[in-house]
mmCIF file with all atom_site columns, C-alpha atoms in Angstrom:
data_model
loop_
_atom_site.group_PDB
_atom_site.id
_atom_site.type_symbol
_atom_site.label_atom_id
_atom_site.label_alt_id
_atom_site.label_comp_id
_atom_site.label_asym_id
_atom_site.label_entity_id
_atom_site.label_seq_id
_atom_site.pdbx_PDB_ins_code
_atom_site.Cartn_x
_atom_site.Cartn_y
_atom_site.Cartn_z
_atom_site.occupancy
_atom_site.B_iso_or_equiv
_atom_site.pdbx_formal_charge
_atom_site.auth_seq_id
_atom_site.auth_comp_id
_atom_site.auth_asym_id
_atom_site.auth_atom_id
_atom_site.pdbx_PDB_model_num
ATOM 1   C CA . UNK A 1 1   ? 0.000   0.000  0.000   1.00 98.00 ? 1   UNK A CA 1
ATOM 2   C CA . UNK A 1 2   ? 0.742   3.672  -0.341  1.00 98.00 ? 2   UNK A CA 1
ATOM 3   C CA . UNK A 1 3   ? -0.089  6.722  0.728   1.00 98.00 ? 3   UNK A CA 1
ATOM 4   C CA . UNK A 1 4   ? 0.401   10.336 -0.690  1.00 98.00 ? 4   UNK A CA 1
ATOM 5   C CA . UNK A 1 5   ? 0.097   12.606 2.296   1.00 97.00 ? 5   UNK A CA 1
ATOM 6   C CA . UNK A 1 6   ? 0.315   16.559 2.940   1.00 95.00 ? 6   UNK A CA 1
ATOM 7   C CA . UNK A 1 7   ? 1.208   17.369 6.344   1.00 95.00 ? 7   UNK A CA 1
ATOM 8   C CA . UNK A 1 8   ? -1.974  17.945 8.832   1.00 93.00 ? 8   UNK A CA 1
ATOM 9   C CA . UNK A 1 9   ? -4.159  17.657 5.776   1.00 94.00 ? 9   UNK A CA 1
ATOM 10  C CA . UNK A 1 10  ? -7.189  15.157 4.971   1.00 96.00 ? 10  UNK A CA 1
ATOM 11  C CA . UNK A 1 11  ? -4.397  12.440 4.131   1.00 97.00 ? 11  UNK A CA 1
ATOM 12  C CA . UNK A 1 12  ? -3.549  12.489 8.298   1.00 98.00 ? 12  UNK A CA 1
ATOM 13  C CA . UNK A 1 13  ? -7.042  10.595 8.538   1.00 98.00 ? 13  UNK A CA 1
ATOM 14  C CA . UNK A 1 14  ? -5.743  7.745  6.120   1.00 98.00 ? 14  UNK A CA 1
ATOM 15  C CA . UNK A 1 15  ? -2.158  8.012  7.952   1.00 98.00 ? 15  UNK A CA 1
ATOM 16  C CA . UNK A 1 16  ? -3.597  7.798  11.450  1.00 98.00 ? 16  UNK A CA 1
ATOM 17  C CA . UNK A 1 17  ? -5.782  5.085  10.288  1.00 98.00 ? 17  UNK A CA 1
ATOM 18  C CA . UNK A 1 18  ? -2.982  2.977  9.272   1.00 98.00 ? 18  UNK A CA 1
ATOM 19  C CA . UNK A 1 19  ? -0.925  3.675  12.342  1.00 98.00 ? 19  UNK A CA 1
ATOM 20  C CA . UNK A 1 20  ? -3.433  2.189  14.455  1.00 98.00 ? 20  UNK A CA 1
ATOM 21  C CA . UNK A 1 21  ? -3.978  -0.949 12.551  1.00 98.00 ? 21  UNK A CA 1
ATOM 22  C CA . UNK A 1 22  ? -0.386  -1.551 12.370  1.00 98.00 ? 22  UNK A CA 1
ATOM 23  C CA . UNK A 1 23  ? -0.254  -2.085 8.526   1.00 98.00 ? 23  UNK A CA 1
ATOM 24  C CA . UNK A 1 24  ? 2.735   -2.057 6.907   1.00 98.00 ? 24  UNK A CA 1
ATOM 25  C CA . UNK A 1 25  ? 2.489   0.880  4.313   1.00 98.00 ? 25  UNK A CA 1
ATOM 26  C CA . UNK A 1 26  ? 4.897   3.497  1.639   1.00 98.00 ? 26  UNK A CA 1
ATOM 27  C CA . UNK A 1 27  ? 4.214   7.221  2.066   1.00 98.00 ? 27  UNK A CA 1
ATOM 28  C CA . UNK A 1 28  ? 4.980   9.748  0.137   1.00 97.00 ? 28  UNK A CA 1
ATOM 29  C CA . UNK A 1 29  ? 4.869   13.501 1.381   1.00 96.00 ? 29  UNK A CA 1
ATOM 30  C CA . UNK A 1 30  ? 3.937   16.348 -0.923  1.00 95.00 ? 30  UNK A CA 1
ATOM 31  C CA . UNK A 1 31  ? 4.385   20.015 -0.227  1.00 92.00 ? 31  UNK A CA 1
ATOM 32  C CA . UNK A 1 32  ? 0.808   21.318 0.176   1.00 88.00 ? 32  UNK A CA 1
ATOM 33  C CA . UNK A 1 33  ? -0.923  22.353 -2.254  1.00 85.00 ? 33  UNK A CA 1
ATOM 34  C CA . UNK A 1 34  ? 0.414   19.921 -4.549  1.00 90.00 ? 34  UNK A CA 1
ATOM 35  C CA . UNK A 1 35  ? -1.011  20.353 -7.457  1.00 86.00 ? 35  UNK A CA 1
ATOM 36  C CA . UNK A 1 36  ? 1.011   23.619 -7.527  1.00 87.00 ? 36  UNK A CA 1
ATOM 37  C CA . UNK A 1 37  ? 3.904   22.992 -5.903  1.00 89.00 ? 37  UNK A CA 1
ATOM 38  C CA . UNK A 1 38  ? 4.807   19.373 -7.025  1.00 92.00 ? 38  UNK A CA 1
ATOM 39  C CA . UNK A 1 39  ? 2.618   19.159 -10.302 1.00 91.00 ? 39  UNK A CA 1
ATOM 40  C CA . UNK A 1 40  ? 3.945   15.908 -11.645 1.00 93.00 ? 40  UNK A CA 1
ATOM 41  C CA . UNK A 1 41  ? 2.038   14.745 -8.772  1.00 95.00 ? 41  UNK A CA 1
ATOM 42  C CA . UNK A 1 42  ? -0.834  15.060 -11.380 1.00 95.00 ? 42  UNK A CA 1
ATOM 43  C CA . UNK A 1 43  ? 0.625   12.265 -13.168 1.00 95.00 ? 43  UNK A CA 1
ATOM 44  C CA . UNK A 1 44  ? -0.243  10.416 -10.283 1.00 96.00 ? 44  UNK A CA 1
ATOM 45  C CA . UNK A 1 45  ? -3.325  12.106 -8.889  1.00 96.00 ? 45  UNK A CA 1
ATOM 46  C CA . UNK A 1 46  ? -5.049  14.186 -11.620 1.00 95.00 ? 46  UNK A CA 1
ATOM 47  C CA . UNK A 1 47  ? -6.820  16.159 -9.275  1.00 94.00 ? 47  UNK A CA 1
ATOM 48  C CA . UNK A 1 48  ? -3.885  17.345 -7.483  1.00 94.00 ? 48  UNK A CA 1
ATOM 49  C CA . UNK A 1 49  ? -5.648  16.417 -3.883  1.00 94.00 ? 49  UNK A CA 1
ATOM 50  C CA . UNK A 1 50  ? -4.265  14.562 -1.174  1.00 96.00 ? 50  UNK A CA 1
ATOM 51  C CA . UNK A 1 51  ? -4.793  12.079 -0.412  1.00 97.00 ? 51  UNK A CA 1
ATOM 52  C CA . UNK A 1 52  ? -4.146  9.190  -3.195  1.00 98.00 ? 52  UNK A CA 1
ATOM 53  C CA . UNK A 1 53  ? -4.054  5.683  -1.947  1.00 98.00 ? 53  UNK A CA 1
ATOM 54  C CA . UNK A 1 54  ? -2.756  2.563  -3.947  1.00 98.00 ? 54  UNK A CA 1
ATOM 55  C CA . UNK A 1 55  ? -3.507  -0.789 -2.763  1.00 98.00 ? 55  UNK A CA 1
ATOM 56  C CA . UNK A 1 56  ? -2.791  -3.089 -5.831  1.00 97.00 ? 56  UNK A CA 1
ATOM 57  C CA . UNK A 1 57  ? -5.115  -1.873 -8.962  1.00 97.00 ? 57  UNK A CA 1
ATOM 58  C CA . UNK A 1 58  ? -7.499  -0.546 -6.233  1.00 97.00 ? 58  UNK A CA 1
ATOM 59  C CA . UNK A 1 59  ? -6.974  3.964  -5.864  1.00 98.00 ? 59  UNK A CA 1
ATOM 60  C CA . UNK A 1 60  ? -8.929  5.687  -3.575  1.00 98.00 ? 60  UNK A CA 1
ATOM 61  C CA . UNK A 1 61  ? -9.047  9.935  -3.220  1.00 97.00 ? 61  UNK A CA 1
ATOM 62  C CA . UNK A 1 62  ? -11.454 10.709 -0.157  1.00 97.00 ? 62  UNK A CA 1
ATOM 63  C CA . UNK A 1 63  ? -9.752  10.208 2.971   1.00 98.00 ? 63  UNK A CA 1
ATOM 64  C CA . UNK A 1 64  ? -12.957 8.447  4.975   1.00 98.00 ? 64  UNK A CA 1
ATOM 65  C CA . UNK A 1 65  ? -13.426 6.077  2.327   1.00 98.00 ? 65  UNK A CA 1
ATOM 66  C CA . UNK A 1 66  ? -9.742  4.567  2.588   1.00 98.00 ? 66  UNK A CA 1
ATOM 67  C CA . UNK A 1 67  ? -10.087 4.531  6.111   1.00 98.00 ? 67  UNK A CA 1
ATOM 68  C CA . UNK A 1 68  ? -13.113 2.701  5.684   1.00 98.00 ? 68  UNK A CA 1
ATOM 69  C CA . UNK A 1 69  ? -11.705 0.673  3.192   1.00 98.00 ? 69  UNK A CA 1
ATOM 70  C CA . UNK A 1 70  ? -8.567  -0.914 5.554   1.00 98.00 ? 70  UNK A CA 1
ATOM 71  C CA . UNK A 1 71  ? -11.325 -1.946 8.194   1.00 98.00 ? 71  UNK A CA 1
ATOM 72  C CA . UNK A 1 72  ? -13.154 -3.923 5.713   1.00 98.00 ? 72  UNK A CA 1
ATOM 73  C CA . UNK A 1 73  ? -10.090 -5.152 3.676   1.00 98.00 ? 73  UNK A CA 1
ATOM 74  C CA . UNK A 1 74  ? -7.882  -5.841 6.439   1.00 98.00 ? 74  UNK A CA 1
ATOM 75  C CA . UNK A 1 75  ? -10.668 -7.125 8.925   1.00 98.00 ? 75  UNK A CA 1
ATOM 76  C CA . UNK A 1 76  ? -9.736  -4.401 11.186  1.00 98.00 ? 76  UNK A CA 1
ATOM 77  C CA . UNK A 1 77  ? -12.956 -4.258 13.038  1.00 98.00 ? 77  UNK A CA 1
ATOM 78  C CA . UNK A 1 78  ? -11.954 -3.596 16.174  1.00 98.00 ? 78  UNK A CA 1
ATOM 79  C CA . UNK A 1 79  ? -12.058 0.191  14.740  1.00 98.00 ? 79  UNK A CA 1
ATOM 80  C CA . UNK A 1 80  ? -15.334 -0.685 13.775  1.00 98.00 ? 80  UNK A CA 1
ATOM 81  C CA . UNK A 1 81  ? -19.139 -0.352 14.432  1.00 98.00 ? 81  UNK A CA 1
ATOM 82  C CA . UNK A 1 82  ? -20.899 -3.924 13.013  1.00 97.00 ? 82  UNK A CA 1
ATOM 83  C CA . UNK A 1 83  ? -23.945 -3.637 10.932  1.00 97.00 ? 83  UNK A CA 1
ATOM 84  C CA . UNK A 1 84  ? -26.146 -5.253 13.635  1.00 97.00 ? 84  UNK A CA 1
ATOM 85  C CA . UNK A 1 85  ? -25.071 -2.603 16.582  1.00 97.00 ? 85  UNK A CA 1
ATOM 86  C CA . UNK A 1 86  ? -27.940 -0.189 17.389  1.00 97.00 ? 86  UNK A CA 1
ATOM 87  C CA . UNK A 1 87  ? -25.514 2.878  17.276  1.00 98.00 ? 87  UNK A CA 1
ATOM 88  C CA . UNK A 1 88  ? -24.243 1.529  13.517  1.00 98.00 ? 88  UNK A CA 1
ATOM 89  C CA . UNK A 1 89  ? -25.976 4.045  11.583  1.00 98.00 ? 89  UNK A CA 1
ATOM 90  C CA . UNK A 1 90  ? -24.331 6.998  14.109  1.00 97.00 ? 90  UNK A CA 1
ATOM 91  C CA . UNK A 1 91  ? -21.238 5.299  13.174  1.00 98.00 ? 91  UNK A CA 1
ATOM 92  C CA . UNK A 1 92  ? -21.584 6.142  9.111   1.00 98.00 ? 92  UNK A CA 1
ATOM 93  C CA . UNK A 1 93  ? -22.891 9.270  9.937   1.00 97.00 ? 93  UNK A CA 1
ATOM 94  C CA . UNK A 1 94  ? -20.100 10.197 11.505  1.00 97.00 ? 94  UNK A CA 1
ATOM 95  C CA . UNK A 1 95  ? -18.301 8.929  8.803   1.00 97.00 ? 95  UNK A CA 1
ATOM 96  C CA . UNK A 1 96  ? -20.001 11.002 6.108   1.00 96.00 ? 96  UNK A CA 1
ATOM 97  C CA . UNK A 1 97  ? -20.151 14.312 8.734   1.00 96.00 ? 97  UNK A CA 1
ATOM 98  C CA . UNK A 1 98  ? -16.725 14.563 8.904   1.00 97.00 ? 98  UNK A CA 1
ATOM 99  C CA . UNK A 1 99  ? -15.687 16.063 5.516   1.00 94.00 ? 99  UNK A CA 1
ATOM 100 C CA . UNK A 1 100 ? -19.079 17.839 4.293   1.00 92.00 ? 100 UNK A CA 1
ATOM 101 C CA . UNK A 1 101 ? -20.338 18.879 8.101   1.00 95.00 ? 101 UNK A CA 1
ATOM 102 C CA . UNK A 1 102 ? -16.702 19.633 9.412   1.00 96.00 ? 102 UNK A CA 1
ATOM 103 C CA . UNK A 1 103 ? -13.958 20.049 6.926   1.00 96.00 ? 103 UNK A CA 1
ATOM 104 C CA . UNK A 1 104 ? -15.643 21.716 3.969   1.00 95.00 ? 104 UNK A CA 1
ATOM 105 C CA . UNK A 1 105 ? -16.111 24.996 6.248   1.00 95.00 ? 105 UNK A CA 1
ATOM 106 C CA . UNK A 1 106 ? -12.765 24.681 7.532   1.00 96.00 ? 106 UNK A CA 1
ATOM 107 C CA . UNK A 1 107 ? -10.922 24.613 4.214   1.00 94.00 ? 107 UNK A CA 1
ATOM 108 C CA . UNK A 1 108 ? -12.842 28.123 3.456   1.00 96.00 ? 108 UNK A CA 1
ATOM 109 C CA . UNK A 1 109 ? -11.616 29.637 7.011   1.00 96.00 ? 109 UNK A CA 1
ATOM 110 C CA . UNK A 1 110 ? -7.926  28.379 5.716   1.00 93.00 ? 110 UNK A CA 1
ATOM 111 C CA . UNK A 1 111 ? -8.321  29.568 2.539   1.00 93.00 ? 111 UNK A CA 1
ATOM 112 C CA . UNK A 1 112 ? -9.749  32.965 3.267   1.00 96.00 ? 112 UNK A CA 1
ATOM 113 C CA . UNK A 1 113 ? -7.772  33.906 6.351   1.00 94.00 ? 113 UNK A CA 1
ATOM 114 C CA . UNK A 1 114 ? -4.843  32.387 5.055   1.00 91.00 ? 114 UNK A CA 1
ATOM 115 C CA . UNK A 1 115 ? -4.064  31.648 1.583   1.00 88.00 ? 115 UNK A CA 1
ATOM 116 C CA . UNK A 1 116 ? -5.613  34.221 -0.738  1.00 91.00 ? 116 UNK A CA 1
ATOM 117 C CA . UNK A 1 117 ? -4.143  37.857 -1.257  1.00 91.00 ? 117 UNK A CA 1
ATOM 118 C CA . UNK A 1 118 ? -4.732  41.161 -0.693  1.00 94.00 ? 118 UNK A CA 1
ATOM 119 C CA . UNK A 1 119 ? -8.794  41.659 -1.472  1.00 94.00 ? 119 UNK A CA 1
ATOM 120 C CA . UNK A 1 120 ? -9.245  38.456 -1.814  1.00 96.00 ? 120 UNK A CA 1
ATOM 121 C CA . UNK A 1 121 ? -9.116  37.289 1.594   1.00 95.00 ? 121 UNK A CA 1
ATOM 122 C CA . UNK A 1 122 ? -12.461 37.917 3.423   1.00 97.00 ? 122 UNK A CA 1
ATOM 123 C CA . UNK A 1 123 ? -12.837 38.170 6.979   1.00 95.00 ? 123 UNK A CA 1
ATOM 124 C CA . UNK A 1 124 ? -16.880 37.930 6.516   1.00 97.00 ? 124 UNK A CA 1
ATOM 125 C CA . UNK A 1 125 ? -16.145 34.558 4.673   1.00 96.00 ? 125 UNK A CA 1
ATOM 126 C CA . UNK A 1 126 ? -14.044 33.491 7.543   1.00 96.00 ? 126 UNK A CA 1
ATOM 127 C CA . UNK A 1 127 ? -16.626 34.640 10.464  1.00 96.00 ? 127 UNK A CA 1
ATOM 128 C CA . UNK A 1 128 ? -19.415 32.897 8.672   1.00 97.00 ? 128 UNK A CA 1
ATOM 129 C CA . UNK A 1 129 ? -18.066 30.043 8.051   1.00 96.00 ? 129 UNK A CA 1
ATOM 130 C CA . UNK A 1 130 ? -16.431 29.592 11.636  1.00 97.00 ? 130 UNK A CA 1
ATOM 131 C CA . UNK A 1 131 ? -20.115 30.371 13.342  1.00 96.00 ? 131 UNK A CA 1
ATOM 132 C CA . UNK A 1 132 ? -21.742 27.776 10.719  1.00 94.00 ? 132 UNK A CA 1
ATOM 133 C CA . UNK A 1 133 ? -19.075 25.407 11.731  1.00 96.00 ? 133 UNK A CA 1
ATOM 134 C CA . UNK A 1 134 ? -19.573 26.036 15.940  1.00 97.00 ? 134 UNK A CA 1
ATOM 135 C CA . UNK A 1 135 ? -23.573 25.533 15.300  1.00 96.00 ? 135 UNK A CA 1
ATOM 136 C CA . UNK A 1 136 ? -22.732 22.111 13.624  1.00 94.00 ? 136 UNK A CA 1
ATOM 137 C CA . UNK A 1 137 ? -20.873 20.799 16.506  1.00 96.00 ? 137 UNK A CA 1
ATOM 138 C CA . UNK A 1 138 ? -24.002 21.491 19.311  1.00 96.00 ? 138 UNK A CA 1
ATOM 139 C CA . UNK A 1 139 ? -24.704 17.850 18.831  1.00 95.00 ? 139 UNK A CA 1
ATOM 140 C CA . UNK A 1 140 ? -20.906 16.011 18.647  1.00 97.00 ? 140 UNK A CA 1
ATOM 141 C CA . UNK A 1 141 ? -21.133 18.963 22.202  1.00 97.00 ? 141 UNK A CA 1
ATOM 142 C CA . UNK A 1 142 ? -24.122 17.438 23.935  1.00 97.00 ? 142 UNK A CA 1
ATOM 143 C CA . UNK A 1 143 ? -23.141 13.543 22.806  1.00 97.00 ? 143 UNK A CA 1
ATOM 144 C CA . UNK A 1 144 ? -19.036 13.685 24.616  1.00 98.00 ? 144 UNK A CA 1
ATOM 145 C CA . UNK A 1 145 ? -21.093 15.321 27.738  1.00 97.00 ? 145 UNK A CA 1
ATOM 146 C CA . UNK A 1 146 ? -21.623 11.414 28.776  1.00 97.00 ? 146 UNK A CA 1
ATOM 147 C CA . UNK A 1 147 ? -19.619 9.638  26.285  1.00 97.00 ? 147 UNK A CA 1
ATOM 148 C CA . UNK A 1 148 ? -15.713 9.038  25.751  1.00 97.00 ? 148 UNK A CA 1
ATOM 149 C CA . UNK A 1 149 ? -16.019 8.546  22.045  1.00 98.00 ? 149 UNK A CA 1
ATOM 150 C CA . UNK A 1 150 ? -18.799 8.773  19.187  1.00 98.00 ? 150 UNK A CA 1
ATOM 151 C CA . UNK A 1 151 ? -19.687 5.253  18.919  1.00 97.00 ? 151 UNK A CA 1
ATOM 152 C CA . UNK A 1 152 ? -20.263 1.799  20.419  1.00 96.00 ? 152 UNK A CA 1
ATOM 153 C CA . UNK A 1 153 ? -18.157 2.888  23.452  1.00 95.00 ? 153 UNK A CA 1
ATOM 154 C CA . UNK A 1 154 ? -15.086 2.526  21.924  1.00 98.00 ? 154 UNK A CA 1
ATOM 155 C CA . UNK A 1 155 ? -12.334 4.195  19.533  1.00 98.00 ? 155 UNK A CA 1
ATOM 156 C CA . UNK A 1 156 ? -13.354 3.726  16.304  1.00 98.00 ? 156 UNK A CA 1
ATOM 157 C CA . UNK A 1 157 ? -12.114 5.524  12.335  1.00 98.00 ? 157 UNK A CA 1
ATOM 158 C CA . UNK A 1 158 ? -15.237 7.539  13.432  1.00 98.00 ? 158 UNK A CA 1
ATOM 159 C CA . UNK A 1 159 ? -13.524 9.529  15.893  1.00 98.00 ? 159 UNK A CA 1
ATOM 160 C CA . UNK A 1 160 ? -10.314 9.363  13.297  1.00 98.00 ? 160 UNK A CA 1
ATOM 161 C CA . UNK A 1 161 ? -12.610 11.265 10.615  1.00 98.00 ? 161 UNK A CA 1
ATOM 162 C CA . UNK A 1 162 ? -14.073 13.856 13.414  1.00 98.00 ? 162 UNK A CA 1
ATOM 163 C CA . UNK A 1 163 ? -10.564 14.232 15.254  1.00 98.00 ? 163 UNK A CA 1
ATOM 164 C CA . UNK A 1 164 ? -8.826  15.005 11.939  1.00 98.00 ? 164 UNK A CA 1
ATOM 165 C CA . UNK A 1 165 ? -11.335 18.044 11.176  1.00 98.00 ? 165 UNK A CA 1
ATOM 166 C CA . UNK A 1 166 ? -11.281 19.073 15.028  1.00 98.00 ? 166 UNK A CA 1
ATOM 167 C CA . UNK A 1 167 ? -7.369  18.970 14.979  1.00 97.00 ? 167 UNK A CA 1
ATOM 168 C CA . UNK A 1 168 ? -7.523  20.760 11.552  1.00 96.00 ? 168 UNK A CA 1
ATOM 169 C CA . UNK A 1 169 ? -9.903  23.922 13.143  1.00 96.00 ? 169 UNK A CA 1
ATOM 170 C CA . UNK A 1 170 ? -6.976  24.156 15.883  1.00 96.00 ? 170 UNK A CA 1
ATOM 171 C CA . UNK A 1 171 ? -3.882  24.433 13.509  1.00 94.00 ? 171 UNK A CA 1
ATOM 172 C CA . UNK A 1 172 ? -5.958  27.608 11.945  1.00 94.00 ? 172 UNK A CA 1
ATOM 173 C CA . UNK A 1 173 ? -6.868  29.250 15.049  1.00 94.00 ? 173 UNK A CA 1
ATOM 174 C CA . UNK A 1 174 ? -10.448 28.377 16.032  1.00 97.00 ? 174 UNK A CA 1
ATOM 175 C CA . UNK A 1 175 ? -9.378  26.102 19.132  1.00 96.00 ? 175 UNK A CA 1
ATOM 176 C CA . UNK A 1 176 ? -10.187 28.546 21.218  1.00 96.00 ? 176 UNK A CA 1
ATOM 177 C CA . UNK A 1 177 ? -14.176 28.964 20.466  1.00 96.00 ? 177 UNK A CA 1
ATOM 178 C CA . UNK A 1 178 ? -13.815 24.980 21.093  1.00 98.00 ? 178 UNK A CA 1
ATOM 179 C CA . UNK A 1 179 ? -16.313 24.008 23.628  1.00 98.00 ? 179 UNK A CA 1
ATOM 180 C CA . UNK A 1 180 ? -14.615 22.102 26.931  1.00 98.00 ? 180 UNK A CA 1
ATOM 181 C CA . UNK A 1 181 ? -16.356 19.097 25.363  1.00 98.00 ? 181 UNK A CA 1
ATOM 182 C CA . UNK A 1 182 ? -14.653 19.161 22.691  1.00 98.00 ? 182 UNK A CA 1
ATOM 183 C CA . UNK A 1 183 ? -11.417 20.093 23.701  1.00 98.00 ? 183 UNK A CA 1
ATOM 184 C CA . UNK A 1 184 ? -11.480 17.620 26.071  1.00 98.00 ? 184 UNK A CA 1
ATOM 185 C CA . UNK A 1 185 ? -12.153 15.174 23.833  1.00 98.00 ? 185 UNK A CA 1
ATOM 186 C CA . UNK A 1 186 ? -9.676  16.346 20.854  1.00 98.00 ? 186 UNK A CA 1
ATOM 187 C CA . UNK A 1 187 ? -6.782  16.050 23.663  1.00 98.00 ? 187 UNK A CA 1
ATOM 188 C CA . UNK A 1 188 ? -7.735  12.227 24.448  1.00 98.00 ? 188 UNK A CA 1
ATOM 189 C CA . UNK A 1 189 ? -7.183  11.693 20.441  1.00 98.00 ? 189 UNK A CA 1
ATOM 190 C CA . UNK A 1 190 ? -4.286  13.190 20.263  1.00 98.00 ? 190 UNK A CA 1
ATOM 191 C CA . UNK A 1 191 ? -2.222  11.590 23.246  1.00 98.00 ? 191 UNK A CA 1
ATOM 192 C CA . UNK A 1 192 ? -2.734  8.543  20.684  1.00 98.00 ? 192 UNK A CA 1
ATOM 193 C CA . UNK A 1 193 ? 0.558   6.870  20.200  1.00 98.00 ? 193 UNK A CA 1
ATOM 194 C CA . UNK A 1 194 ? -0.753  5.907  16.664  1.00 98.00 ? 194 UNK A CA 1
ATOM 195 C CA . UNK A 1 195 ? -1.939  10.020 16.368  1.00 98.00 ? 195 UNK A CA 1
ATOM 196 C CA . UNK A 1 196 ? 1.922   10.904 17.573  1.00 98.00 ? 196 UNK A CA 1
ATOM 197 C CA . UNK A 1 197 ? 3.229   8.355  15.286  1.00 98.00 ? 197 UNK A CA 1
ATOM 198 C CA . UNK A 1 198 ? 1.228   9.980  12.506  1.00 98.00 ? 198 UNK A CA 1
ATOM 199 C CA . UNK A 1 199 ? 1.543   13.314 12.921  1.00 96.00 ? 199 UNK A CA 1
ATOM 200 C CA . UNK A 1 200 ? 5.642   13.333 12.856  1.00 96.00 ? 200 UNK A CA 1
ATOM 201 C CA . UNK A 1 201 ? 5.615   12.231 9.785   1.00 97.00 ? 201 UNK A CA 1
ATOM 202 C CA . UNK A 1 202 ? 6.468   15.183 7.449   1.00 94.00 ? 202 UNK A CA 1
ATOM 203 C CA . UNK A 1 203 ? 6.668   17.833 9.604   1.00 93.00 ? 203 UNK A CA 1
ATOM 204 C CA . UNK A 1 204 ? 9.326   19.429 7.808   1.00 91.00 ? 204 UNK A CA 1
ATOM 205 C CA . UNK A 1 205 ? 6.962   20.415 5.447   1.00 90.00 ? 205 UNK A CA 1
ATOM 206 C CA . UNK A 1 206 ? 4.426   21.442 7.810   1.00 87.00 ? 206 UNK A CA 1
ATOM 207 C CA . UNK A 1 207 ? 2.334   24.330 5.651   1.00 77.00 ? 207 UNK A CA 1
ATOM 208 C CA . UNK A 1 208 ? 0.643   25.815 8.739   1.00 72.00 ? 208 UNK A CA 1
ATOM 209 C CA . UNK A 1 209 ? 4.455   26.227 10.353  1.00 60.00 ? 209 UNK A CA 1
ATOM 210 C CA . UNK A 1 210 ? 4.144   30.230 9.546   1.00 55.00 ? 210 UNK A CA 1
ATOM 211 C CA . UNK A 1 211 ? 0.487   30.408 10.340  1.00 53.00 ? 211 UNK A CA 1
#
């Protein structure tokens, strides 16, 4: 298997993922963005994203779906919520939540407050956005108020999907607004081993270093 990874970017889901299992895996790590930066990456990867996963003829783009993918290729299911569980269909919508509820918003924030240029960065795009985002998490807010992790009881690539967008909102600032729910919660994840593991690999081309 490998992965092509951008430091603290949707590719840390797929890396964390595979740190936990204990799967032996190649990675590759890409300046961010990519498709600018590296572009015969788009030999590879013709949408320039991160991340690309190869696993024999089978390549995968969405970071959820690969981590997805290991549990059910490599019977990791201990990271898993089984079809007959009660809180199974919390479990996949976690799953989905986590890039269109959580990290669509926050790749706006980073854009706007970040990356653009002169008039093009917005500070009403960046307020909106972060208050949409806050309002989205009332629920994840009132469900760690009794619970350790999102489903079953248990760690799970649920709370690897969530804890990559919550640990995402943090590197660009927005930690602070964090509920102590949340926090709480985001600081469990990452005293991971498997989290560590993942997250020192590229660092050296951290994008968010001067941010």
């Amino acid at each position: 298997m490998k992965l092509w990874h951008c430091y603290d970017s949707r590719s840390l889901r797929a890396l964390w993922a595979l740190e936990e299992m204990g799967l032996k895996y190649q990675v590759e790590v890409l300046p961010f963005p990519p498709r600018f930066l590296k572009k015969d990456y788009l030999d590879t990867n013709p949408l320039g994203t991160v991340p690309f996963f190869e696993d024999g003829d089978i390549c995968l783009t969405e970071s959820t779906a690969i981590c997805h993918y290991l549990v059910e290729k490599y019977n990791q299911h201990q990271l898993a919520i089984p079809v007959e569980h009660p809180e199974y269909g919390q479990f996949l919508n976690y799953l989905y939540q986590s890039d269109t509820t959580y990290t669509f918003p926050l790749a706006l924030i980073l854009r706007y407050k970040y990356l653009e240029q002169g008039e093009r960065l917005s500070t009403q795009i960046v307020e909106d956005y972060s208050q949409w985002l806050f309002s989205r998490m009332r629920g994840l807010v009132k469900h760690l108020k009794t619970n350790e992790y999102l489903c079953g009881n248990k760690f799970t690539i649920a709370d690897i999907a969530i804890g990559m967008a919550l640990n995402f909102g943090e590197r660009i600032g927005l930690a602070d607004n964090y509920k102590p729910e949340i926090k709480a919660y985001l600081t469990r994840l990452q005293a991971r081993p498997a989290f560590k593991r993942a997250r020192e690999i590229g660092v050296d081309l951290d994008p968010f270093m001067n941010l």
